[in-house]
PDB file of C-alpha atoms and ligand atoms in Angstrom:
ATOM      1  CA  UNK A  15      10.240 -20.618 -30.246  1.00 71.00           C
ATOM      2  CA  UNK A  16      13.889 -19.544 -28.587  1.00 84.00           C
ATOM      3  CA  UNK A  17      14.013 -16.241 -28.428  1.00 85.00           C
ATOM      4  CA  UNK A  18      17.165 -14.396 -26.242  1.00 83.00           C
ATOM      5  CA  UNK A  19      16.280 -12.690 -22.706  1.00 74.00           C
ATOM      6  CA  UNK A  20      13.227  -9.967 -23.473  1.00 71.00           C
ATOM      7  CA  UNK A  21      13.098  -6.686 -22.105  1.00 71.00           C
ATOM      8  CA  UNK A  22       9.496  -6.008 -20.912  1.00 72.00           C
ATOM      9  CA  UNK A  23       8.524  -2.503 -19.137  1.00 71.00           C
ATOM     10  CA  UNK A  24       5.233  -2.895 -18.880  1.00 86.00           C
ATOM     11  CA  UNK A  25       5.697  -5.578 -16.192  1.00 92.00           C
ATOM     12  CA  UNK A  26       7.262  -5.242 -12.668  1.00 95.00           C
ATOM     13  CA  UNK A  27      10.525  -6.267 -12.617  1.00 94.00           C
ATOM     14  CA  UNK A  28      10.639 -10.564 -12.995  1.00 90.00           C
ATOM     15  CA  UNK A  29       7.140 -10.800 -13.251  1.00 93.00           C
ATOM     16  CA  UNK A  30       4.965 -13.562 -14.729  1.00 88.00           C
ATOM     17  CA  UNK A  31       1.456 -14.121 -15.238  1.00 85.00           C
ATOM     18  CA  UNK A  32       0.594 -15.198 -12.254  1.00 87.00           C
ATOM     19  CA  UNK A  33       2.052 -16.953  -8.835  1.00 93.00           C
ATOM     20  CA  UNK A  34       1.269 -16.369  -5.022  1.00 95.00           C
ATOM     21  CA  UNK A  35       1.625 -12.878  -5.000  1.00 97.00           C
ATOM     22  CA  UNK A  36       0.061 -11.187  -7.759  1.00 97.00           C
ATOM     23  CA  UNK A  37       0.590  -6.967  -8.467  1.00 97.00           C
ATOM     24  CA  UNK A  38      -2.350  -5.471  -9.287  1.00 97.00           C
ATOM     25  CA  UNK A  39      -3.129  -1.894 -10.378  1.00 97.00           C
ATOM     26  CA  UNK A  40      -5.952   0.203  -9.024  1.00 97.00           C
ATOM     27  CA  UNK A  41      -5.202   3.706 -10.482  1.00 95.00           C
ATOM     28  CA  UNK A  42      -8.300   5.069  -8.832  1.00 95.00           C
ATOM     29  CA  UNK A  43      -7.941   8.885  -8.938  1.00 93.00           C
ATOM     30  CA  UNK A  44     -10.796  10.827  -7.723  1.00 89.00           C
ATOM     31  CA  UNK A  45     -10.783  12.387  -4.662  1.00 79.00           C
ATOM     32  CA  UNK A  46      -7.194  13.898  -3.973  1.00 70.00           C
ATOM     33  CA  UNK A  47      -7.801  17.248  -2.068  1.00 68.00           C
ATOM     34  CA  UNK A  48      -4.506  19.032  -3.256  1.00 70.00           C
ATOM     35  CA  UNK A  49      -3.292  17.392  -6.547  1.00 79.00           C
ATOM     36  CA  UNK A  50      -3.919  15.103  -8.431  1.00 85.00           C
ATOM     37  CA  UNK A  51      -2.309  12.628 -10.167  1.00 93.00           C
ATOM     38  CA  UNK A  52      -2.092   9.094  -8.414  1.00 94.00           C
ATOM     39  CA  UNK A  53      -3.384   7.250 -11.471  1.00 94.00           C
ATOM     40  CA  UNK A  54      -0.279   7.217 -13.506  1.00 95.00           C
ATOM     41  CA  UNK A  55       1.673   5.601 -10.438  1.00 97.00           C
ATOM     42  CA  UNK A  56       1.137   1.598 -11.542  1.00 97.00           C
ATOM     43  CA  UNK A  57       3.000   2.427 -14.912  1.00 97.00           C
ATOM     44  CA  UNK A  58       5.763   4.478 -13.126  1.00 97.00           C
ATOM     45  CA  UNK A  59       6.342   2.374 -10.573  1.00 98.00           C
ATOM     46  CA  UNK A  60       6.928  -0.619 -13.288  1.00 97.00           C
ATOM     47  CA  UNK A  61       8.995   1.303 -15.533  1.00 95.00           C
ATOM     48  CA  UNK A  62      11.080   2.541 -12.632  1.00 96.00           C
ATOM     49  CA  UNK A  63      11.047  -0.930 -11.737  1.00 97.00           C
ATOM     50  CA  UNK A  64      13.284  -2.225 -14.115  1.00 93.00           C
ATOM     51  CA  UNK A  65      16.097  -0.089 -13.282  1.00 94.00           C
ATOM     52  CA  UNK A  66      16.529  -2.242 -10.096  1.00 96.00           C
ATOM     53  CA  UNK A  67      18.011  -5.327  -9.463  1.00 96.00           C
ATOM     54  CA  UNK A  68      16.169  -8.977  -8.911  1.00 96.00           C
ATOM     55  CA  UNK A  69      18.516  -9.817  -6.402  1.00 97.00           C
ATOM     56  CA  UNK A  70      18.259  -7.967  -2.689  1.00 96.00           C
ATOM     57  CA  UNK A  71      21.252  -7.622  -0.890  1.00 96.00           C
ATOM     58  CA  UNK A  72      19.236  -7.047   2.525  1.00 94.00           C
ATOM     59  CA  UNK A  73      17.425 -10.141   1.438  1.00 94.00           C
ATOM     60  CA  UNK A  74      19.585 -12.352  -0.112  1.00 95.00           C
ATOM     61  CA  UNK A  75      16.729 -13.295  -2.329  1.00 95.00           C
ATOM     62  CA  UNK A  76      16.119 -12.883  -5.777  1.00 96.00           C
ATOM     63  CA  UNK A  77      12.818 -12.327  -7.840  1.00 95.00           C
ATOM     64  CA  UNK A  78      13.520 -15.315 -10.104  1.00 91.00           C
ATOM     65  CA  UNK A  79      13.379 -17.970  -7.360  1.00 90.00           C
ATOM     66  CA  UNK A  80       9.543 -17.411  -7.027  1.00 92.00           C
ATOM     67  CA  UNK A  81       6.934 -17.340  -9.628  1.00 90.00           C
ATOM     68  CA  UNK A  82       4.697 -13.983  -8.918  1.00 95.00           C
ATOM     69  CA  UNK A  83       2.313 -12.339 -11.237  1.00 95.00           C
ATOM     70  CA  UNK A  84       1.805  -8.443 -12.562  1.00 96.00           C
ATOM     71  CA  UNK A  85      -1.919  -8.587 -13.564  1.00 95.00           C
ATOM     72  CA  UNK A  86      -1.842  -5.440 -14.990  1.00 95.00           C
ATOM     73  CA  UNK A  87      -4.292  -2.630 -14.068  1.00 96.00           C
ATOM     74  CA  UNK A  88      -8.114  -2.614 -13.201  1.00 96.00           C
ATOM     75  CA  UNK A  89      -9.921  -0.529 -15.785  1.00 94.00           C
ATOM     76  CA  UNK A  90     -11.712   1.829 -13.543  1.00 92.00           C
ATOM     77  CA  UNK A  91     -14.239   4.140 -15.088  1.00 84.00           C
ATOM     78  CA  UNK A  92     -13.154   7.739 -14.322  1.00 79.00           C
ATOM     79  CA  UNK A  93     -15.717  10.103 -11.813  1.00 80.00           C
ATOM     80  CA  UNK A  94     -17.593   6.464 -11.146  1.00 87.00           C
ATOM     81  CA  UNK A  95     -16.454   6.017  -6.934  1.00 91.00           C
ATOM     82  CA  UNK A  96     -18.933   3.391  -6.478  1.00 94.00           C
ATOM     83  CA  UNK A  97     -18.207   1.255  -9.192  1.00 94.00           C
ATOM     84  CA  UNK A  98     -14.314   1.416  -9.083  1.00 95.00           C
ATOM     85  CA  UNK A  99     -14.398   0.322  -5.295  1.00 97.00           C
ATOM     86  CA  UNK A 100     -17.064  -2.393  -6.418  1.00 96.00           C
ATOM     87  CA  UNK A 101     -14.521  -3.514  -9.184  1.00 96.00           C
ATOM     88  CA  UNK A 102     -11.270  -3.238  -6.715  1.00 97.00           C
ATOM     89  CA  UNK A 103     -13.355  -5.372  -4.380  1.00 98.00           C
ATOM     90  CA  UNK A 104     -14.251  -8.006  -6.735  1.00 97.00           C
ATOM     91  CA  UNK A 105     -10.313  -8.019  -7.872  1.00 97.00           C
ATOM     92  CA  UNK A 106      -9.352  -8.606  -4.363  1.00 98.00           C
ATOM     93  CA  UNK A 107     -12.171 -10.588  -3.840  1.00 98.00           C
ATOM     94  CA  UNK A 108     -10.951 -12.969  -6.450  1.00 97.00           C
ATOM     95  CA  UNK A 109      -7.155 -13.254  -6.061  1.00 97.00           C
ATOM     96  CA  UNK A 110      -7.895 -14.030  -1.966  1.00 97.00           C
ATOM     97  CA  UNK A 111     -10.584 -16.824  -3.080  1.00 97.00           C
ATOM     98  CA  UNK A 112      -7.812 -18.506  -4.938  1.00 96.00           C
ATOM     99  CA  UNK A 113      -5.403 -18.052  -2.198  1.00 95.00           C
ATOM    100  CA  UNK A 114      -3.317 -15.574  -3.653  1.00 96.00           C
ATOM    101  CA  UNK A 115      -1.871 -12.809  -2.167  1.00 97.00           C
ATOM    102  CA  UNK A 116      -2.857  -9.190  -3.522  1.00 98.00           C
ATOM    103  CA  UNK A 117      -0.788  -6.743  -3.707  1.00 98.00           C
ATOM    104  CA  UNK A 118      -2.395  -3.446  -5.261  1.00 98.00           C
ATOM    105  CA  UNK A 119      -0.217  -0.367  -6.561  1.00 98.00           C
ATOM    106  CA  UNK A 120      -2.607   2.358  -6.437  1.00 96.00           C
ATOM    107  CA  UNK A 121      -3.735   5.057  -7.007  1.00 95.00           C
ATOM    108  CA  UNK A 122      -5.202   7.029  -4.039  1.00 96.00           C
ATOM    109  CA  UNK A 123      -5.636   5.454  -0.480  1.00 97.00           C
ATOM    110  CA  UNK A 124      -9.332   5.063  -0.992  1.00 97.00           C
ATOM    111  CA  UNK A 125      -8.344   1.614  -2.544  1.00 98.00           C
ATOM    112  CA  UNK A 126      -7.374   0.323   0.796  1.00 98.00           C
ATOM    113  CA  UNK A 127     -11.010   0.221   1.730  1.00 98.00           C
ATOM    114  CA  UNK A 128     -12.399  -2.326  -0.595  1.00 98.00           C
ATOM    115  CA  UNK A 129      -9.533  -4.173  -0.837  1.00 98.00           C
ATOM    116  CA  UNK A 130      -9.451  -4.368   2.905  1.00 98.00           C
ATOM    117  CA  UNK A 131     -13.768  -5.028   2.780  1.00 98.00           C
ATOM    118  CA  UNK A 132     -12.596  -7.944   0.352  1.00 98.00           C
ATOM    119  CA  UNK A 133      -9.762  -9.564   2.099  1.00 98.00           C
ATOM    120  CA  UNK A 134     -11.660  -9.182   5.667  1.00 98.00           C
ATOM    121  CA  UNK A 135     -14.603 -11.516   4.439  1.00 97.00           C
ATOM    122  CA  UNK A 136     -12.001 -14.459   4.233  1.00 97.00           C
ATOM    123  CA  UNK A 137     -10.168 -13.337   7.482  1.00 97.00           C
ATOM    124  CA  UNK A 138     -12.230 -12.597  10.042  1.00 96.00           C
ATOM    125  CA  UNK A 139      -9.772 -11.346  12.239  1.00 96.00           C
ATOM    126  CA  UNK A 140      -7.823  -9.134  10.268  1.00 98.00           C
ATOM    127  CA  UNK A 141      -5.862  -6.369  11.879  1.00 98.00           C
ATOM    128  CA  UNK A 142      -4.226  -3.140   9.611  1.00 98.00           C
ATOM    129  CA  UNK A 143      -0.629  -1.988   9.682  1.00 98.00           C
ATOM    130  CA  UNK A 144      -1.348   1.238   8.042  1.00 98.00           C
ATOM    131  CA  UNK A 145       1.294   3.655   7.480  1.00 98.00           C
ATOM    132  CA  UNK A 146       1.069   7.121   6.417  1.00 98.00           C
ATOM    133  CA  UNK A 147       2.075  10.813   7.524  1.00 98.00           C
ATOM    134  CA  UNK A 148      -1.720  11.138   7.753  1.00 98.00           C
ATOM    135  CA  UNK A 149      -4.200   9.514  10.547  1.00 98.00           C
ATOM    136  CA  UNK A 150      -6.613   9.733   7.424  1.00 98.00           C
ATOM    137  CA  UNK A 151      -9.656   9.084  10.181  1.00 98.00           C
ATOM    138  CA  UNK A 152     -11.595  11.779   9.466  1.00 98.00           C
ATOM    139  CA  UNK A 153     -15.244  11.082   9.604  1.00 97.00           C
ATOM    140  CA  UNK A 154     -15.893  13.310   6.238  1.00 95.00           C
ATOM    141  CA  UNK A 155     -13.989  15.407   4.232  1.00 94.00           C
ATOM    142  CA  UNK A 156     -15.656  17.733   2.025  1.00 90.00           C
ATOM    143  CA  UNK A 157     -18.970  16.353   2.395  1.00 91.00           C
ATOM    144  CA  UNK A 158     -17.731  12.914   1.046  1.00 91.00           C
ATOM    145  CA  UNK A 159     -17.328  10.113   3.869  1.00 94.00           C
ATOM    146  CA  UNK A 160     -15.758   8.026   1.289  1.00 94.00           C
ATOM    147  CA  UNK A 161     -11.826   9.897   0.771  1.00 94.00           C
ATOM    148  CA  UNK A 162      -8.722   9.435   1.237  1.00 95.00           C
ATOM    149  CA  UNK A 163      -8.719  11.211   3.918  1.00 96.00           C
ATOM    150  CA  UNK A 164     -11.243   9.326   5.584  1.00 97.00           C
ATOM    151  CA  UNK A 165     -10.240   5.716   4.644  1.00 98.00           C
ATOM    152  CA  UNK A 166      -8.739   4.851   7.643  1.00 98.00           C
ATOM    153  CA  UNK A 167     -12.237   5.381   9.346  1.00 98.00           C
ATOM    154  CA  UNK A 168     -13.654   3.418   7.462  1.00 98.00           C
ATOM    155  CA  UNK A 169     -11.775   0.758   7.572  1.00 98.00           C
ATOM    156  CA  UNK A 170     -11.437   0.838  11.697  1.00 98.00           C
ATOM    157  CA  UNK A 171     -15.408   1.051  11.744  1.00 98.00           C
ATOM    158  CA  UNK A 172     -15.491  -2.520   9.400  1.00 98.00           C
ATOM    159  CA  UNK A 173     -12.821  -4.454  11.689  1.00 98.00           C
ATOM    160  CA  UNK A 174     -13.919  -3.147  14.962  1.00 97.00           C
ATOM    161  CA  UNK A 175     -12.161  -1.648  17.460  1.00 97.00           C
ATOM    162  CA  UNK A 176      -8.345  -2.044  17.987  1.00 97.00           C
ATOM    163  CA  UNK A 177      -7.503  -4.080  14.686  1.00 98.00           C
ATOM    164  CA  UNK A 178      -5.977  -0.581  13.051  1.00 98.00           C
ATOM    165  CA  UNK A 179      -2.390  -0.259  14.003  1.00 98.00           C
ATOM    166  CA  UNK A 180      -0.556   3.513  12.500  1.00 98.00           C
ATOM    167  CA  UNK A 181       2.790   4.369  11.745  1.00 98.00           C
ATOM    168  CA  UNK A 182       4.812   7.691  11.184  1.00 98.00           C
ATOM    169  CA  UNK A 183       1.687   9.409  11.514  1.00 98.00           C
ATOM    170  CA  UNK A 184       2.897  13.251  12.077  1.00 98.00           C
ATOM    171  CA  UNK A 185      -0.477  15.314  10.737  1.00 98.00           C
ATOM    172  CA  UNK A 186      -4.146  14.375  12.245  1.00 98.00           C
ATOM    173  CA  UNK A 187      -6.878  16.910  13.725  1.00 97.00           C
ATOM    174  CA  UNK A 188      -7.319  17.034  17.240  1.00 97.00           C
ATOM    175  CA  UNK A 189     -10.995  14.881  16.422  1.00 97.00           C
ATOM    176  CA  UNK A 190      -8.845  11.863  14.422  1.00 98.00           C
ATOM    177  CA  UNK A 191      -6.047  11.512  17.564  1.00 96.00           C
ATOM    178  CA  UNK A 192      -9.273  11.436  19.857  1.00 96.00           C
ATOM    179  CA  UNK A 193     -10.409   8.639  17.452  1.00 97.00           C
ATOM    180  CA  UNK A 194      -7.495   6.524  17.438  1.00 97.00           C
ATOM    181  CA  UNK A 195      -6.971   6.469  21.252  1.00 96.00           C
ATOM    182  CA  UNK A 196     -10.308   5.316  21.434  1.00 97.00           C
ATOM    183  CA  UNK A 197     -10.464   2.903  18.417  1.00 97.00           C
ATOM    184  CA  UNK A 198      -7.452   2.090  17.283  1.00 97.00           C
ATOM    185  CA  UNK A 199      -3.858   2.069  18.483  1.00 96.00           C
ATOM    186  CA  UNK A 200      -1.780   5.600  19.884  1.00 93.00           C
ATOM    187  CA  UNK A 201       0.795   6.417  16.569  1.00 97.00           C
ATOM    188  CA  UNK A 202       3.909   5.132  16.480  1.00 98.00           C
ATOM    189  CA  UNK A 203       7.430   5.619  15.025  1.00 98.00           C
ATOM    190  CA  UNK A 204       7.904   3.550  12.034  1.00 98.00           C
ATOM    191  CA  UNK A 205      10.690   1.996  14.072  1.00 97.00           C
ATOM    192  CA  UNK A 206       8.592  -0.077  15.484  1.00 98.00           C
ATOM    193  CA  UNK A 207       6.800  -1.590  12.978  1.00 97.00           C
ATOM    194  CA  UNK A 208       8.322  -5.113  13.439  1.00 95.00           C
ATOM    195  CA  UNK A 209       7.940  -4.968  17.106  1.00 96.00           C
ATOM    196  CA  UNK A 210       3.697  -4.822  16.729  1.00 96.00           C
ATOM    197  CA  UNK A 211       4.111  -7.341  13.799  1.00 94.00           C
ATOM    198  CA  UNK A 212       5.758 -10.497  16.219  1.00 93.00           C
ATOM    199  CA  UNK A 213       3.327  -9.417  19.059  1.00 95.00           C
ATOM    200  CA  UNK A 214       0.552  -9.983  16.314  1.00 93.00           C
ATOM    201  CA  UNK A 215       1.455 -13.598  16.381  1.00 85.00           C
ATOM    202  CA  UNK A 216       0.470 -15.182  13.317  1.00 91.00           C
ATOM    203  CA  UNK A 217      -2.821 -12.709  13.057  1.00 96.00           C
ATOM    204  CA  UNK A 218      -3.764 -12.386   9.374  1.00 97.00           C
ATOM    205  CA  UNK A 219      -2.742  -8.787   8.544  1.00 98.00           C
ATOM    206  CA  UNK A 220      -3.454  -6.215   5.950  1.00 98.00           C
ATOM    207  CA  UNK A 221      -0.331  -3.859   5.194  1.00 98.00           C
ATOM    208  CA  UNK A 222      -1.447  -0.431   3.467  1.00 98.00           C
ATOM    209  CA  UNK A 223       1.849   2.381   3.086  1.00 98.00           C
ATOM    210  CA  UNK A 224       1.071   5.455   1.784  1.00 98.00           C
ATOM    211  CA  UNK A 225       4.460   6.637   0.194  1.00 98.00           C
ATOM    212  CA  UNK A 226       3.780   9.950   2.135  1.00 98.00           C
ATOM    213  CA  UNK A 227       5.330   8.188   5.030  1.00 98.00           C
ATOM    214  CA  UNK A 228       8.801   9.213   3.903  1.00 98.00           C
ATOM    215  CA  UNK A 229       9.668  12.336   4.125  1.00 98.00           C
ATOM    216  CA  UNK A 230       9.106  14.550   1.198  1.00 98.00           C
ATOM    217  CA  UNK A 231      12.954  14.761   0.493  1.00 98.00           C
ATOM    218  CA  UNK A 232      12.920  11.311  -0.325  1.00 98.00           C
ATOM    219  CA  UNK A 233       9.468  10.983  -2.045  1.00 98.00           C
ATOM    220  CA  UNK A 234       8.434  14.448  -3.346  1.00 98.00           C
ATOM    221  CA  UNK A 235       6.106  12.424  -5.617  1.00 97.00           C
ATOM    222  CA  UNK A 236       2.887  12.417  -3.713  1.00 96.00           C
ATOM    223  CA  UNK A 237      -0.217  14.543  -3.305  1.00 92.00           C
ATOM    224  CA  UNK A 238       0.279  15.534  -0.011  1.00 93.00           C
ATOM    225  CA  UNK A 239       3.678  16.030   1.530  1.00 96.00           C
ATOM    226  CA  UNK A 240       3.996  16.489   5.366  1.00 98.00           C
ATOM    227  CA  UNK A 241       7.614  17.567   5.841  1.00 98.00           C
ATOM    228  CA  UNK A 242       9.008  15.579   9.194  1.00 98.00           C
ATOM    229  CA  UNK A 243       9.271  11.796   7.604  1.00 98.00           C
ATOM    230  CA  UNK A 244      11.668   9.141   8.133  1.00 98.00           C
ATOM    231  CA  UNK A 245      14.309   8.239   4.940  1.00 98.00           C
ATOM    232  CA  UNK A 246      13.852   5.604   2.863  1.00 98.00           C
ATOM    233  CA  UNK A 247      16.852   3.843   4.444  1.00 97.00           C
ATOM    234  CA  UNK A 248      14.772   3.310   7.916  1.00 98.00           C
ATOM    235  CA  UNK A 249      11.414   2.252   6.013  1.00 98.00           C
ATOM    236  CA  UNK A 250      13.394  -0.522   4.159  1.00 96.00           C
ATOM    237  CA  UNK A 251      15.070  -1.656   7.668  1.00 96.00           C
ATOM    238  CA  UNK A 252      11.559  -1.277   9.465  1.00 96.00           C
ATOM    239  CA  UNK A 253      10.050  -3.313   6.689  1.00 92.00           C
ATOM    240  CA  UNK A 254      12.331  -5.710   7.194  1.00 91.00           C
ATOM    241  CA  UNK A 255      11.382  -6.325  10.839  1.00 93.00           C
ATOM    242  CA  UNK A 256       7.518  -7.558   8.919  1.00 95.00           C
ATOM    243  CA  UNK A 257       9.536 -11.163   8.040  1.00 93.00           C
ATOM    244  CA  UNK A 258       7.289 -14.214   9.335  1.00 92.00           C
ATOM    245  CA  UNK A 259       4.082 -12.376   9.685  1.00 95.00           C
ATOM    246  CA  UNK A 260       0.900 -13.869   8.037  1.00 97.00           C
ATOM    247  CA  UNK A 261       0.397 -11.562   5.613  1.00 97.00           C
ATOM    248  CA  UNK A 262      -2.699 -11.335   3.505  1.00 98.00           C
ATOM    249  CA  UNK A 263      -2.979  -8.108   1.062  1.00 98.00           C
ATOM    250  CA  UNK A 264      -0.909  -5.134   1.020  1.00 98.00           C
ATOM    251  CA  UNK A 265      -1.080  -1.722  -1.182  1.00 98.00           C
ATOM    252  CA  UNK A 266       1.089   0.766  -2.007  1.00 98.00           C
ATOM    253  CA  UNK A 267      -0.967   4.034  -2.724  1.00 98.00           C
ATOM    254  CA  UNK A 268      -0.646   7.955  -3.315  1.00 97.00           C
ATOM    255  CA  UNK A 269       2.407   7.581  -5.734  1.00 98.00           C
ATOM    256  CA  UNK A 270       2.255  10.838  -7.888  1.00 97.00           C
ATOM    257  CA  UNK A 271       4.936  10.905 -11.002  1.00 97.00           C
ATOM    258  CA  UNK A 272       4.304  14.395 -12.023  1.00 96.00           C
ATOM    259  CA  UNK A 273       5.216  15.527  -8.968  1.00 95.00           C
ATOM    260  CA  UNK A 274       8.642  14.168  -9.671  1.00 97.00           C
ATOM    261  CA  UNK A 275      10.418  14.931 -12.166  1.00 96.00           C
ATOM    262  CA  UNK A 276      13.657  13.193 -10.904  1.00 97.00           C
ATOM    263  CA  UNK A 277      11.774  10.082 -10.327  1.00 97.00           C
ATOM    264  CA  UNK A 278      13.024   9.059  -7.515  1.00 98.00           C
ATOM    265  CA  UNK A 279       9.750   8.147  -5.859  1.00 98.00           C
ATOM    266  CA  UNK A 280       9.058   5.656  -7.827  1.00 98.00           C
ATOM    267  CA  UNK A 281      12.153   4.100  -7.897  1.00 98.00           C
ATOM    268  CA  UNK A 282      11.803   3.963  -4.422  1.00 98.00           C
ATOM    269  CA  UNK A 283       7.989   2.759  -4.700  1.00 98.00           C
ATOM    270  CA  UNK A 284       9.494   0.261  -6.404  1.00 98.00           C
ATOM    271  CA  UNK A 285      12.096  -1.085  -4.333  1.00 98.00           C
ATOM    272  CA  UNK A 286       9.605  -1.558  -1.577  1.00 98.00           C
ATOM    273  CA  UNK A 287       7.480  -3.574  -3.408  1.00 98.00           C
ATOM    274  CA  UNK A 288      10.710  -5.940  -4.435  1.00 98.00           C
ATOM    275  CA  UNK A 289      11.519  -5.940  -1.122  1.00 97.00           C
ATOM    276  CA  UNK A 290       7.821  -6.856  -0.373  1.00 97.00           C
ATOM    277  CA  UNK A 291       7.833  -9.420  -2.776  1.00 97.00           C
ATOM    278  CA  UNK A 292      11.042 -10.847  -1.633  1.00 97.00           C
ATOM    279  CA  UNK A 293       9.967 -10.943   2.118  1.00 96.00           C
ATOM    280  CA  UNK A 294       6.416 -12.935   1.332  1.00 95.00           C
ATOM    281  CA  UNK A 295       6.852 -13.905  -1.953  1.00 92.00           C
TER     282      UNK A 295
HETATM  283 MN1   MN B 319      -0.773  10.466   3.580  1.00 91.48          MN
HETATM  284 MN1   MN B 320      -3.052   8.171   3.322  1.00 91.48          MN
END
């Protein structure tokens, strides 16, 4: 069958079934503290998807020289916690196994914790590039120790001491900033993202960016806005600066369409993950 060029908006832009990289949703939405929402980000963020190009100019790639899959999303029963993480971690689990490289669209940034449980049992030494205007380190929140404002924690207390690395982090309690100069690393400008990446030298890393990292006037599409980000302009250039490093999962979490009406945030969601595609990819 020869059918002309198809049009398909349920899939990220250029996608296929499967290749290297495959996009995976986790629409996990069940423990946002001020609204929520995050679930309908994976179909968004593909639909906004397609009003970008394949080609990068920053790049000077384009999505059709590599075969990379869009999955589609994890079916994630709503109110179950413990059974979405367990199915997000046997996703992960899965795609790493075959030596693939996961790349989740969430959802809320309680997905980074399985994914990041998953992809540690295959790399043992696995350090976190997590970026966020949130330390999200809390110990609990609410009564709940599983959050996503307490994912962070989590994850630092599974990899051990100094394997977290934060970025753009402008809201914490005075307890989380205690925690991070003691486990983790002292936040840093977003600027210097590519800096810690080449120190990391070859290190198998985890990259989780909660869109909340931007400013609000360039991402007003998230649950929690913290006014005092960078633009999207410096997160593409800082990204930029993550070329060569051994990457092994990333997400993309917090994503909130109604929040948006314009949707520019997940145009923009989108452009990272091209970008992201086109840097590992
Ligand atoms: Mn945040
Ligand atoms: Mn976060």
């Amino acid at each position: 069958m020869s059918l002309p060029p198809l049009f398909r908006p349920g899939r990220f832009l250029g996608a296929g079934e499967t290749g290297r990289i495959c996009l995976l949703g986790a629409p996990l939405d069940v423990t946002a503290s001020y609204r929520p929402g995050s679930r309908f980000a994976p179909g968004a963020i593909r639909e906004a998807s397609n009003s970008l190009e394949e080609y990068s100019l920053a790049l000077d790639r384009e999505l059709g020289e590599l075969a990379y899959g869009d999955l589609g999303d994890l079916e994630l029963a709503p109110g179950e916690v413990g059974r979405s993480l367990a199915a997000i971690e046997a996703a992960v689990g899965t795609l790493t196994e075959e030596g693939r490289l996961p790349f989740l669209l969430g959802g809320e940034h309680l997905v980074t914790l399985p994914a990041v449980r998953a992809v540690h049992r295959h790399h043992a030494d696995l350090v976190v590039l997590h970026l966020d205007a949130h330390a999200d380190l809390r110990e609990e929140y609410g009564g709940e120790t599983l959050s996503h404002a307490t994912v962070l924690r989590r994850v630092a207390e599974l990899l051990g001491t100094g394997r977290v690395h934060h970025f753009g982090i402008r809201s914490a309690t005075r307890s989380e900033a205690a925690f991070a100069r003691e486990h983790t690393h002292p936040f840093r400008p977003v600027a210097e993202l590519g800096a810690v990446a080449r120190d990391l030298a070859g290190q198998p890393c985890y990259l989780t960016v909660d869109i909340d990292v931007l400013d609000p006037a360039y991402a007003p599409g998230t649950g929690t806005p913290e006014p005092g980000g960078i633009s999207s302009a410096a997160l593409l250039e800082a990204f930029a600066g993550l070329a060569g490093i051994n990457l092994a999962g990333l997400d993309l979490v917090e994503v909130l369409p109604a929040s948006d009406p314009s949707g520019r945030t997940a145009v923009l969601a989108a452009k990272i993950l091209r970008e992201a595609i086109l840097l590992f990819g």
